[in-house]
Amino acid sequence: MHYEEKKTLKHRLWDYFVITAAAIIYAVAVSQFLDPNSLAPGGVTGIAIILNRITGLETGTWTLVINIPILLIGMWKFGIKFIFSTLYFTVINSYVINLLAPLGAVTNDPLLAALAGGALIAVALGAVFKAGATSGGTDIIVKLLRLRFPYLKTGFLFFITDAAIVTASAFVFKNVDTAMYAGLVVFVNSMLLDIVLYGRDGAKMVFIISDFCDSITERILKELDVGVTHIAGAGAYSGKEKKVILCVIKKQLCHKAEEIVRQEDPMAFMIITSATEIYGEGYKSIFSQKL
């Protein structure tokens, strides 16, 4: 077996280890925090919790049953290899939900349950997405939407698709407070999921126009150790040609860049704006899959 084949096998085994751990974490969130407190946080999980109350069939079983037709759609779009890992997650998740259900709730405080459950689900979803799978259900629908609308972040799409189910839970459980706590689960999940998937880049994009471009550039390169690009520019009124400094700086270094510019040229024109997704050296790989 060649080295690359060994490497691929090693990575696949690691991916399935991550998927297994994510399925267990997800199951803990559902069986120990959400389900016992009647919190239906959208998606297949929310539907399964609602149907459990209506029919008495276990939540984990409903999770598997609902996922079957969605997985068939996913198989058509993404292929057997992708769906196999998702099916693996779904089976493990459904089994562990039913296995842990008799243990009851870790907490009966709906606020704590919503916060803990939402956070655990975000961690689980982020991990399984990075491993190249999904948790099934609306995850596949969201992944399809990401193909069509790549500029929309995963957390936002989950928030939209889950909102209808959370609203429906208010009518089924006849309890607006419970639905509002379930909405909190969705909110926590959507916010934390973007952090897990994309990271807190926390970077600023900086444009600097100055007559002392070279000295500012030299100090930024030396003192901040970040890349700098020079863009050719010209004043529309004066017609004078100038270099424009462009660089992306992590948030914690931004104040140092400001101080450098202030010391070198107090009259410099400086624009600082947020950079939410950055690919390249020091940040995310440009070759990584867009989730």
Short mmCIF file of N, CA and C in Angstrom, two decimals, residues 72-250:
data_model
loop_
_atom_site.label_atom_id
_atom_site.label_comp_id
_atom_site.label_asym_id
_atom_site.label_seq_id
_atom_site.Cartn_x
_atom_site.Cartn_y
_atom_site.Cartn_z
N LEU A 72 -32.31 9.55 0.96
CA LEU A 72 -32.43 9.09 -0.43
C LEU A 72 -32.25 10.27 -1.40
N ILE A 73 -32.79 11.43 -1.03
CA ILE A 73 -32.60 12.62 -1.85
C ILE A 73 -31.12 13.02 -1.85
N GLY A 74 -30.52 12.94 -0.68
CA GLY A 74 -29.10 13.27 -0.57
C GLY A 74 -28.22 12.33 -1.37
N MET A 75 -28.59 11.06 -1.41
CA MET A 75 -27.83 10.08 -2.18
C MET A 75 -27.84 10.44 -3.66
N TRP A 76 -28.98 10.91 -4.13
CA TRP A 76 -29.10 11.30 -5.54
C TRP A 76 -28.21 12.50 -5.85
N LYS A 77 -28.11 13.44 -4.89
CA LYS A 77 -27.38 14.67 -5.15
C LYS A 77 -25.90 14.58 -4.82
N PHE A 78 -25.55 13.91 -3.73
CA PHE A 78 -24.18 13.93 -3.24
C PHE A 78 -23.44 12.61 -3.40
N GLY A 79 -24.17 11.54 -3.72
CA GLY A 79 -23.50 10.26 -3.93
C GLY A 79 -23.55 9.36 -2.71
N ILE A 80 -23.28 8.07 -2.95
CA ILE A 80 -23.38 7.06 -1.90
C ILE A 80 -22.34 7.29 -0.80
N LYS A 81 -21.12 7.68 -1.20
CA LYS A 81 -20.04 7.86 -0.22
C LYS A 81 -20.41 8.91 0.82
N PHE A 82 -20.97 10.03 0.36
CA PHE A 82 -21.36 11.09 1.27
C PHE A 82 -22.50 10.63 2.18
N ILE A 83 -23.49 9.97 1.61
CA ILE A 83 -24.65 9.56 2.37
C ILE A 83 -24.31 8.45 3.35
N PHE A 84 -23.34 7.61 3.02
CA PHE A 84 -22.98 6.52 3.94
C PHE A 84 -22.52 7.08 5.28
N SER A 85 -21.67 8.10 5.24
CA SER A 85 -21.19 8.70 6.48
C SER A 85 -22.33 9.39 7.23
N THR A 86 -23.25 10.00 6.49
CA THR A 86 -24.41 10.63 7.12
C THR A 86 -25.34 9.60 7.72
N LEU A 87 -25.55 8.50 7.01
CA LEU A 87 -26.38 7.41 7.54
C LEU A 87 -25.75 6.83 8.80
N TYR A 88 -24.43 6.70 8.78
CA TYR A 88 -23.71 6.21 9.96
C TYR A 88 -23.98 7.12 11.16
N PHE A 89 -23.86 8.43 10.94
CA PHE A 89 -24.14 9.38 12.02
C PHE A 89 -25.57 9.24 12.52
N THR A 90 -26.50 9.16 11.59
CA THR A 90 -27.92 9.09 11.95
C THR A 90 -28.25 7.86 12.77
N VAL A 91 -27.70 6.71 12.37
CA VAL A 91 -27.96 5.46 13.09
C VAL A 91 -27.39 5.53 14.51
N ILE A 92 -26.12 5.97 14.63
CA ILE A 92 -25.50 6.08 15.96
C ILE A 92 -26.27 7.07 16.82
N ASN A 93 -26.61 8.21 16.24
CA ASN A 93 -27.32 9.25 16.98
C ASN A 93 -28.68 8.76 17.47
N SER A 94 -29.44 8.12 16.59
CA SER A 94 -30.77 7.63 16.95
C SER A 94 -30.68 6.58 18.05
N TYR A 95 -29.71 5.66 17.92
CA TYR A 95 -29.55 4.60 18.92
C TYR A 95 -29.19 5.17 20.29
N VAL A 96 -28.24 6.11 20.31
CA VAL A 96 -27.79 6.67 21.60
C VAL A 96 -28.89 7.53 22.23
N ILE A 97 -29.69 8.22 21.42
CA ILE A 97 -30.81 8.98 21.98
C ILE A 97 -31.75 8.05 22.75
N ASN A 98 -32.13 6.95 22.12
CA ASN A 98 -33.01 5.98 22.79
C ASN A 98 -32.33 5.34 23.99
N LEU A 99 -31.02 5.10 23.88
CA LEU A 99 -30.27 4.46 24.96
C LEU A 99 -30.20 5.35 26.20
N LEU A 100 -30.02 6.65 26.00
CA LEU A 100 -29.85 7.57 27.13
C LEU A 100 -31.16 8.14 27.65
N ALA A 101 -32.23 8.01 26.88
CA ALA A 101 -33.51 8.61 27.26
C ALA A 101 -33.99 8.20 28.66
N PRO A 102 -33.85 6.92 29.06
CA PRO A 102 -34.33 6.54 30.41
C PRO A 102 -33.60 7.24 31.55
N LEU A 103 -32.43 7.82 31.29
CA LEU A 103 -31.68 8.49 32.35
C LEU A 103 -32.34 9.79 32.78
N GLY A 104 -33.17 10.35 31.93
CA GLY A 104 -33.87 11.59 32.28
C GLY A 104 -33.02 12.82 32.07
N ALA A 105 -33.56 13.96 32.49
CA ALA A 105 -32.92 15.25 32.25
C ALA A 105 -31.77 15.50 33.21
N VAL A 106 -30.73 16.13 32.69
CA VAL A 106 -29.63 16.59 33.54
C VAL A 106 -30.10 17.78 34.37
N THR A 107 -30.91 18.63 33.74
CA THR A 107 -31.47 19.79 34.43
C THR A 107 -32.91 19.98 33.98
N ASN A 108 -33.75 20.42 34.91
CA ASN A 108 -35.14 20.72 34.58
C ASN A 108 -35.36 22.21 34.37
N ASP A 109 -34.29 22.97 34.43
CA ASP A 109 -34.37 24.41 34.16
C ASP A 109 -34.35 24.60 32.65
N PRO A 110 -35.45 25.07 32.05
CA PRO A 110 -35.51 25.17 30.59
C PRO A 110 -34.47 26.11 30.00
N LEU A 111 -34.09 27.15 30.74
CA LEU A 111 -33.08 28.09 30.23
C LEU A 111 -31.72 27.41 30.14
N LEU A 112 -31.33 26.72 31.22
CA LEU A 112 -30.05 26.00 31.20
C LEU A 112 -30.07 24.89 30.16
N ALA A 113 -31.20 24.21 30.04
CA ALA A 113 -31.31 23.14 29.05
C ALA A 113 -31.17 23.69 27.64
N ALA A 114 -31.78 24.85 27.38
CA ALA A 114 -31.70 25.47 26.05
C ALA A 114 -30.27 25.88 25.72
N LEU A 115 -29.60 26.50 26.69
CA LEU A 115 -28.22 26.97 26.45
C LEU A 115 -27.27 25.79 26.25
N ALA A 116 -27.36 24.80 27.13
CA ALA A 116 -26.47 23.65 27.04
C ALA A 116 -26.76 22.82 25.80
N GLY A 117 -28.06 22.58 25.54
CA GLY A 117 -28.44 21.79 24.38
C GLY A 117 -28.03 22.45 23.07
N GLY A 118 -28.27 23.75 22.96
CA GLY A 118 -27.88 24.47 21.76
C GLY A 118 -26.38 24.46 21.52
N ALA A 119 -25.61 24.63 22.60
CA ALA A 119 -24.16 24.64 22.47
C ALA A 119 -23.63 23.27 22.05
N LEU A 120 -24.16 22.21 22.66
CA LEU A 120 -23.70 20.86 22.32
C LEU A 120 -24.04 20.50 20.87
N ILE A 121 -25.22 20.89 20.43
CA ILE A 121 -25.61 20.60 19.04
C ILE A 121 -24.70 21.35 18.07
N ALA A 122 -24.36 22.60 18.39
CA ALA A 122 -23.47 23.37 17.51
C ALA A 122 -22.11 22.70 17.39
N VAL A 123 -21.58 22.25 18.52
CA VAL A 123 -20.28 21.55 18.50
C VAL A 123 -20.36 20.28 17.67
N ALA A 124 -21.45 19.52 17.87
CA ALA A 124 -21.61 18.26 17.14
C ALA A 124 -21.75 18.50 15.64
N LEU A 125 -22.59 19.47 15.25
CA LEU A 125 -22.79 19.75 13.84
C LEU A 125 -21.52 20.26 13.18
N GLY A 126 -20.81 21.15 13.88
CA GLY A 126 -19.57 21.67 13.32
C GLY A 126 -18.56 20.56 13.08
N ALA A 127 -18.45 19.64 14.03
CA ALA A 127 -17.50 18.54 13.91
C ALA A 127 -17.86 17.61 12.77
N VAL A 128 -19.13 17.27 12.66
CA VAL A 128 -19.55 16.31 11.62
C VAL A 128 -19.48 16.94 10.24
N PHE A 129 -19.75 18.24 10.13
CA PHE A 129 -19.61 18.93 8.85
C PHE A 129 -18.16 18.94 8.40
N LYS A 130 -17.26 19.22 9.32
CA LYS A 130 -15.84 19.25 8.98
C LYS A 130 -15.32 17.88 8.59
N ALA A 131 -15.98 16.84 9.08
CA ALA A 131 -15.59 15.47 8.73
C ALA A 131 -16.17 15.04 7.38
N GLY A 132 -16.90 15.94 6.72
CA GLY A 132 -17.41 15.66 5.39
C GLY A 132 -18.76 15.00 5.35
N ALA A 133 -19.48 15.01 6.47
CA ALA A 133 -20.81 14.40 6.52
C ALA A 133 -21.80 15.44 7.00
N THR A 134 -23.02 15.01 7.28
CA THR A 134 -24.01 15.85 7.93
C THR A 134 -24.71 14.99 8.96
N SER A 135 -25.58 15.61 9.73
CA SER A 135 -26.34 14.83 10.71
C SER A 135 -27.67 14.39 10.13
N GLY A 136 -27.80 14.52 8.80
CA GLY A 136 -29.04 14.11 8.15
C GLY A 136 -30.09 15.20 8.25
N GLY A 137 -31.31 14.85 7.86
CA GLY A 137 -32.43 15.78 8.00
C GLY A 137 -32.21 17.09 7.28
N THR A 138 -32.49 18.18 7.98
CA THR A 138 -32.37 19.50 7.38
C THR A 138 -30.94 19.86 7.05
N ASP A 139 -29.97 19.14 7.64
CA ASP A 139 -28.56 19.39 7.29
C ASP A 139 -28.35 19.17 5.79
N ILE A 140 -28.96 18.14 5.25
CA ILE A 140 -28.84 17.86 3.81
C ILE A 140 -29.53 18.96 3.02
N ILE A 141 -30.69 19.38 3.50
CA ILE A 141 -31.41 20.46 2.82
C ILE A 141 -30.58 21.74 2.84
N VAL A 142 -29.95 22.03 3.99
CA VAL A 142 -29.10 23.21 4.10
C VAL A 142 -27.89 23.10 3.17
N LYS A 143 -27.32 21.92 3.09
CA LYS A 143 -26.17 21.72 2.20
C LYS A 143 -26.57 21.95 0.74
N LEU A 144 -27.78 21.53 0.37
CA LEU A 144 -28.28 21.80 -0.98
C LEU A 144 -28.46 23.30 -1.21
N LEU A 145 -28.97 23.98 -0.20
CA LEU A 145 -29.14 25.43 -0.31
C LEU A 145 -27.80 26.14 -0.42
N ARG A 146 -26.78 25.60 0.28
CA ARG A 146 -25.44 26.20 0.21
C ARG A 146 -24.87 26.09 -1.19
N LEU A 147 -25.20 25.02 -1.91
CA LEU A 147 -24.75 24.89 -3.29
C LEU A 147 -25.38 25.96 -4.17
N ARG A 148 -26.62 26.27 -3.87
CA ARG A 148 -27.35 27.26 -4.68
C ARG A 148 -27.04 28.69 -4.24
N PHE A 149 -26.88 28.88 -2.92
CA PHE A 149 -26.60 30.22 -2.39
C PHE A 149 -25.35 30.18 -1.51
N PRO A 150 -24.16 30.09 -2.10
CA PRO A 150 -22.92 29.93 -1.34
C PRO A 150 -22.57 31.10 -0.44
N TYR A 151 -23.18 32.26 -0.67
CA TYR A 151 -22.88 33.44 0.14
C TYR A 151 -23.65 33.44 1.46
N LEU A 152 -24.60 32.53 1.62
CA LEU A 152 -25.34 32.43 2.87
C LEU A 152 -24.66 31.46 3.81
N LYS A 153 -24.44 31.87 5.04
CA LYS A 153 -23.75 31.01 6.00
C LYS A 153 -24.67 29.92 6.53
N THR A 154 -24.04 28.83 6.92
CA THR A 154 -24.78 27.66 7.37
C THR A 154 -25.67 27.96 8.56
N GLY A 155 -25.14 28.69 9.55
CA GLY A 155 -25.92 28.99 10.73
C GLY A 155 -27.19 29.77 10.42
N PHE A 156 -27.09 30.71 9.49
CA PHE A 156 -28.25 31.51 9.10
C PHE A 156 -29.32 30.64 8.45
N LEU A 157 -28.89 29.71 7.57
CA LEU A 157 -29.84 28.83 6.89
C LEU A 157 -30.55 27.91 7.89
N PHE A 158 -29.80 27.41 8.86
CA PHE A 158 -30.43 26.59 9.89
C PHE A 158 -31.47 27.39 10.67
N PHE A 159 -31.15 28.63 10.95
CA PHE A 159 -32.08 29.48 11.70
C PHE A 159 -33.40 29.63 10.96
N ILE A 160 -33.32 29.86 9.65
CA ILE A 160 -34.52 30.05 8.85
C ILE A 160 -35.34 28.76 8.76
N THR A 161 -34.67 27.65 8.45
CA THR A 161 -35.39 26.39 8.27
C THR A 161 -35.98 25.86 9.57
N ASP A 162 -35.37 26.21 10.69
CA ASP A 162 -35.85 25.71 11.98
C ASP A 162 -36.97 26.55 12.57
N ALA A 163 -37.07 27.80 12.14
CA ALA A 163 -38.03 28.71 12.76
C ALA A 163 -39.46 28.19 12.65
N ALA A 164 -39.81 27.62 11.50
CA ALA A 164 -41.19 27.13 11.30
C ALA A 164 -41.51 26.00 12.27
N ILE A 165 -40.55 25.12 12.52
CA ILE A 165 -40.79 23.98 13.41
C ILE A 165 -40.93 24.44 14.86
N VAL A 166 -40.11 25.41 15.24
CA VAL A 166 -40.22 25.96 16.59
C VAL A 166 -41.58 26.60 16.79
N THR A 167 -42.05 27.31 15.79
CA THR A 167 -43.38 27.93 15.85
C THR A 167 -44.46 26.87 15.99
N ALA A 168 -44.32 25.79 15.22
CA ALA A 168 -45.30 24.71 15.28
C ALA A 168 -45.33 24.06 16.67
N SER A 169 -44.18 24.00 17.33
CA SER A 169 -44.13 23.37 18.65
C SER A 169 -44.97 24.13 19.68
N ALA A 170 -45.10 25.44 19.47
CA ALA A 170 -45.92 26.23 20.40
C ALA A 170 -47.37 25.78 20.36
N PHE A 171 -47.84 25.42 19.17
CA PHE A 171 -49.22 24.97 19.02
C PHE A 171 -49.39 23.53 19.52
N VAL A 172 -48.41 22.68 19.24
CA VAL A 172 -48.50 21.28 19.65
C VAL A 172 -48.44 21.14 21.17
N PHE A 173 -47.46 21.82 21.79
CA PHE A 173 -47.31 21.73 23.24
C PHE A 173 -48.22 22.71 23.98
N LYS A 174 -48.83 23.63 23.22
CA LYS A 174 -49.73 24.63 23.80
C LYS A 174 -49.03 25.40 24.92
N ASN A 175 -47.79 25.76 24.62
CA ASN A 175 -46.98 26.47 25.61
C ASN A 175 -46.02 27.40 24.88
N VAL A 176 -46.32 28.67 24.91
CA VAL A 176 -45.49 29.65 24.21
C VAL A 176 -44.11 29.75 24.84
N ASP A 177 -44.04 29.64 26.17
CA ASP A 177 -42.75 29.73 26.86
C ASP A 177 -41.80 28.64 26.38
N THR A 178 -42.33 27.43 26.26
CA THR A 178 -41.50 26.32 25.79
C THR A 178 -40.98 26.58 24.39
N ALA A 179 -41.84 27.10 23.53
CA ALA A 179 -41.42 27.41 22.16
C ALA A 179 -40.36 28.50 22.15
N MET A 180 -40.47 29.46 23.04
CA MET A 180 -39.48 30.53 23.10
C MET A 180 -38.13 30.00 23.56
N TYR A 181 -38.15 29.08 24.51
CA TYR A 181 -36.89 28.44 24.92
C TYR A 181 -36.30 27.61 23.78
N ALA A 182 -37.17 26.96 23.02
CA ALA A 182 -36.70 26.20 21.85
C ALA A 182 -36.09 27.15 20.82
N GLY A 183 -36.69 28.33 20.68
CA GLY A 183 -36.11 29.33 19.80
C GLY A 183 -34.74 29.77 20.27
N LEU A 184 -34.55 29.81 21.58
CA LEU A 184 -33.23 30.15 22.13
C LEU A 184 -32.20 29.09 21.76
N VAL A 185 -32.64 27.84 21.74
CA VAL A 185 -31.74 26.76 21.32
C VAL A 185 -31.27 27.00 19.89
N VAL A 186 -32.21 27.35 19.02
CA VAL A 186 -31.89 27.61 17.61
C VAL A 186 -30.92 28.78 17.50
N PHE A 187 -31.17 29.83 18.28
CA PHE A 187 -30.30 31.01 18.23
C PHE A 187 -28.89 30.68 18.69
N VAL A 188 -28.77 30.01 19.81
CA VAL A 188 -27.45 29.63 20.33
C VAL A 188 -26.73 28.73 19.34
N ASN A 189 -27.47 27.78 18.78
CA ASN A 189 -26.89 26.85 17.81
C ASN A 189 -26.38 27.58 16.58
N SER A 190 -27.20 28.49 16.03
CA SER A 190 -26.81 29.18 14.81
C SER A 190 -25.61 30.08 15.02
N MET A 191 -25.53 30.73 16.18
CA MET A 191 -24.40 31.61 16.46
C MET A 191 -23.13 30.83 16.68
N LEU A 192 -23.20 29.78 17.49
CA LEU A 192 -22.00 29.00 17.79
C LEU A 192 -21.55 28.16 16.60
N LEU A 193 -22.51 27.73 15.76
CA LEU A 193 -22.15 26.90 14.62
C LEU A 193 -21.24 27.65 13.65
N ASP A 194 -21.52 28.92 13.41
CA ASP A 194 -20.66 29.70 12.53
C ASP A 194 -19.26 29.84 13.12
N ILE A 195 -19.17 29.94 14.45
CA ILE A 195 -17.86 30.04 15.09
C ILE A 195 -17.10 28.73 14.95
N VAL A 196 -17.81 27.60 15.16
CA VAL A 196 -17.17 26.29 15.04
C VAL A 196 -16.70 26.04 13.61
N LEU A 197 -17.54 26.39 12.63
CA LEU A 197 -17.21 26.13 11.23
C LEU A 197 -16.19 27.10 10.67
N TYR A 198 -16.41 28.39 10.89
CA TYR A 198 -15.59 29.40 10.24
C TYR A 198 -14.52 29.99 11.15
N GLY A 199 -14.68 29.75 12.46
CA GLY A 199 -13.72 30.32 13.41
C GLY A 199 -14.00 31.80 13.63
N ARG A 200 -13.43 32.30 14.68
CA ARG A 200 -13.54 33.74 14.94
C ARG A 200 -12.35 34.42 14.28
N ASP A 201 -12.47 34.61 12.96
CA ASP A 201 -11.35 35.21 12.24
C ASP A 201 -10.92 36.51 12.91
N GLY A 202 -11.88 37.30 13.34
CA GLY A 202 -11.57 38.49 14.11
C GLY A 202 -10.52 39.35 13.44
N ALA A 203 -10.58 39.48 12.12
CA ALA A 203 -9.55 40.22 11.41
C ALA A 203 -10.12 41.50 10.82
N LYS A 204 -9.22 42.44 10.54
CA LYS A 204 -9.58 43.70 9.93
C LYS A 204 -8.84 43.87 8.61
N MET A 205 -9.57 44.39 7.63
CA MET A 205 -8.92 44.73 6.36
C MET A 205 -8.60 46.22 6.41
N VAL A 206 -7.34 46.56 6.14
CA VAL A 206 -6.86 47.93 6.32
C VAL A 206 -6.35 48.49 4.99
N PHE A 207 -6.83 49.66 4.65
CA PHE A 207 -6.32 50.44 3.51
C PHE A 207 -5.63 51.67 4.08
N ILE A 208 -4.42 51.96 3.60
CA ILE A 208 -3.68 53.12 4.07
C ILE A 208 -3.16 53.90 2.86
N ILE A 209 -3.50 55.18 2.83
CA ILE A 209 -3.01 56.06 1.77
C ILE A 209 -2.13 57.11 2.45
N SER A 210 -0.85 57.12 2.08
CA SER A 210 0.09 57.99 2.77
C SER A 210 1.25 58.36 1.85
N ASP A 211 1.84 59.52 2.14
CA ASP A 211 3.07 59.91 1.44
C ASP A 211 4.28 59.17 1.99
N PHE A 212 4.09 58.44 3.08
CA PHE A 212 5.19 57.69 3.70
C PHE A 212 4.89 56.19 3.64
N CYS A 213 4.46 55.78 2.47
CA CYS A 213 4.03 54.39 2.25
C CYS A 213 5.14 53.39 2.56
N ASP A 214 6.35 53.69 2.11
CA ASP A 214 7.45 52.72 2.26
C ASP A 214 7.81 52.50 3.72
N SER A 215 7.90 53.57 4.49
CA SER A 215 8.27 53.42 5.90
C SER A 215 7.17 52.71 6.69
N ILE A 216 5.91 53.00 6.37
CA ILE A 216 4.80 52.31 7.04
C ILE A 216 4.81 50.83 6.70
N THR A 217 5.01 50.54 5.43
CA THR A 217 5.05 49.14 4.98
C THR A 217 6.16 48.38 5.68
N GLU A 218 7.34 49.00 5.75
CA GLU A 218 8.49 48.34 6.37
C GLU A 218 8.21 47.99 7.83
N ARG A 219 7.58 48.89 8.56
CA ARG A 219 7.30 48.64 9.96
C ARG A 219 6.20 47.59 10.15
N ILE A 220 5.19 47.61 9.29
CA ILE A 220 4.13 46.60 9.38
C ILE A 220 4.71 45.21 9.13
N LEU A 221 5.55 45.10 8.10
CA LEU A 221 6.16 43.81 7.79
C LEU A 221 7.04 43.33 8.94
N LYS A 222 7.81 44.23 9.50
CA LYS A 222 8.78 43.85 10.53
C LYS A 222 8.15 43.65 11.90
N GLU A 223 7.29 44.56 12.30
CA GLU A 223 6.77 44.56 13.66
C GLU A 223 5.51 43.70 13.83
N LEU A 224 4.70 43.61 12.78
CA LEU A 224 3.46 42.83 12.88
C LEU A 224 3.55 41.48 12.19
N ASP A 225 4.53 41.32 11.32
CA ASP A 225 4.74 40.06 10.60
C ASP A 225 3.49 39.64 9.84
N VAL A 226 2.92 40.58 9.08
CA VAL A 226 1.76 40.29 8.23
C VAL A 226 2.08 40.70 6.80
N GLY A 227 1.38 40.09 5.86
CA GLY A 227 1.60 40.41 4.46
C GLY A 227 1.01 41.76 4.08
N VAL A 228 1.67 42.42 3.16
CA VAL A 228 1.24 43.73 2.70
C VAL A 228 1.21 43.74 1.17
N THR A 229 0.18 44.32 0.62
CA THR A 229 0.08 44.48 -0.83
C THR A 229 0.00 45.96 -1.17
N HIS A 230 0.73 46.35 -2.20
CA HIS A 230 0.67 47.73 -2.68
C HIS A 230 -0.24 47.80 -3.90
N ILE A 231 -1.18 48.71 -3.87
CA ILE A 231 -2.10 48.92 -4.99
C ILE A 231 -1.81 50.30 -5.59
N ALA A 232 -1.70 50.35 -6.89
CA ALA A 232 -1.45 51.63 -7.55
C ALA A 232 -2.71 52.47 -7.54
N GLY A 233 -2.57 53.72 -7.09
CA GLY A 233 -3.71 54.62 -7.03
C GLY A 233 -3.34 56.02 -7.47
N ALA A 234 -4.35 56.83 -7.66
CA ALA A 234 -4.12 58.22 -8.05
C ALA A 234 -5.25 59.07 -7.52
N GLY A 235 -4.92 60.26 -7.04
CA GLY A 235 -5.94 61.17 -6.54
C GLY A 235 -6.80 61.70 -7.68
N ALA A 236 -8.09 61.64 -7.54
CA ALA A 236 -9.00 62.08 -8.60
C ALA A 236 -8.87 63.58 -8.84
N TYR A 237 -8.63 64.35 -7.79
CA TYR A 237 -8.53 65.81 -7.93
C TYR A 237 -7.13 66.24 -8.33
N SER A 238 -6.13 65.74 -7.58
CA SER A 238 -4.76 66.17 -7.85
C SER A 238 -4.11 65.44 -9.01
N GLY A 239 -4.59 64.22 -9.27
CA GLY A 239 -3.97 63.40 -10.31
C GLY A 239 -2.64 62.81 -9.88
N LYS A 240 -2.26 63.01 -8.63
CA LYS A 240 -0.99 62.53 -8.13
C LYS A 240 -1.06 61.04 -7.86
N GLU A 241 -0.08 60.29 -8.36
CA GLU A 241 -0.05 58.85 -8.17
C GLU A 241 0.47 58.51 -6.77
N LYS A 242 -0.16 57.54 -6.17
CA LYS A 242 0.24 57.11 -4.83
C LYS A 242 0.08 55.60 -4.71
N LYS A 243 0.88 55.02 -3.81
CA LYS A 243 0.70 53.63 -3.45
C LYS A 243 -0.36 53.54 -2.36
N VAL A 244 -1.21 52.54 -2.46
CA VAL A 244 -2.20 52.27 -1.42
C VAL A 244 -1.81 50.97 -0.74
N ILE A 245 -1.66 51.01 0.57
CA ILE A 245 -1.30 49.82 1.34
C ILE A 245 -2.57 49.04 1.65
N LEU A 246 -2.54 47.75 1.34
CA LEU A 246 -3.65 46.85 1.68
C LEU A 246 -3.10 45.70 2.50
N CYS A 247 -3.69 45.45 3.65
CA CYS A 247 -3.28 44.31 4.46
C CYS A 247 -4.45 43.84 5.32
N VAL A 248 -4.42 42.57 5.69
CA VAL A 248 -5.40 41.99 6.59
C VAL A 248 -4.69 41.67 7.90
N ILE A 249 -5.21 42.22 8.98
CA ILE A 249 -4.55 42.13 10.28
C ILE A 249 -5.51 41.55 11.30
N LYS A 250 -5.04 40.62 12.08
CA LYS A 250 -5.88 40.06 13.15
C LYS A 250 -6.23 41.16 14.15
#
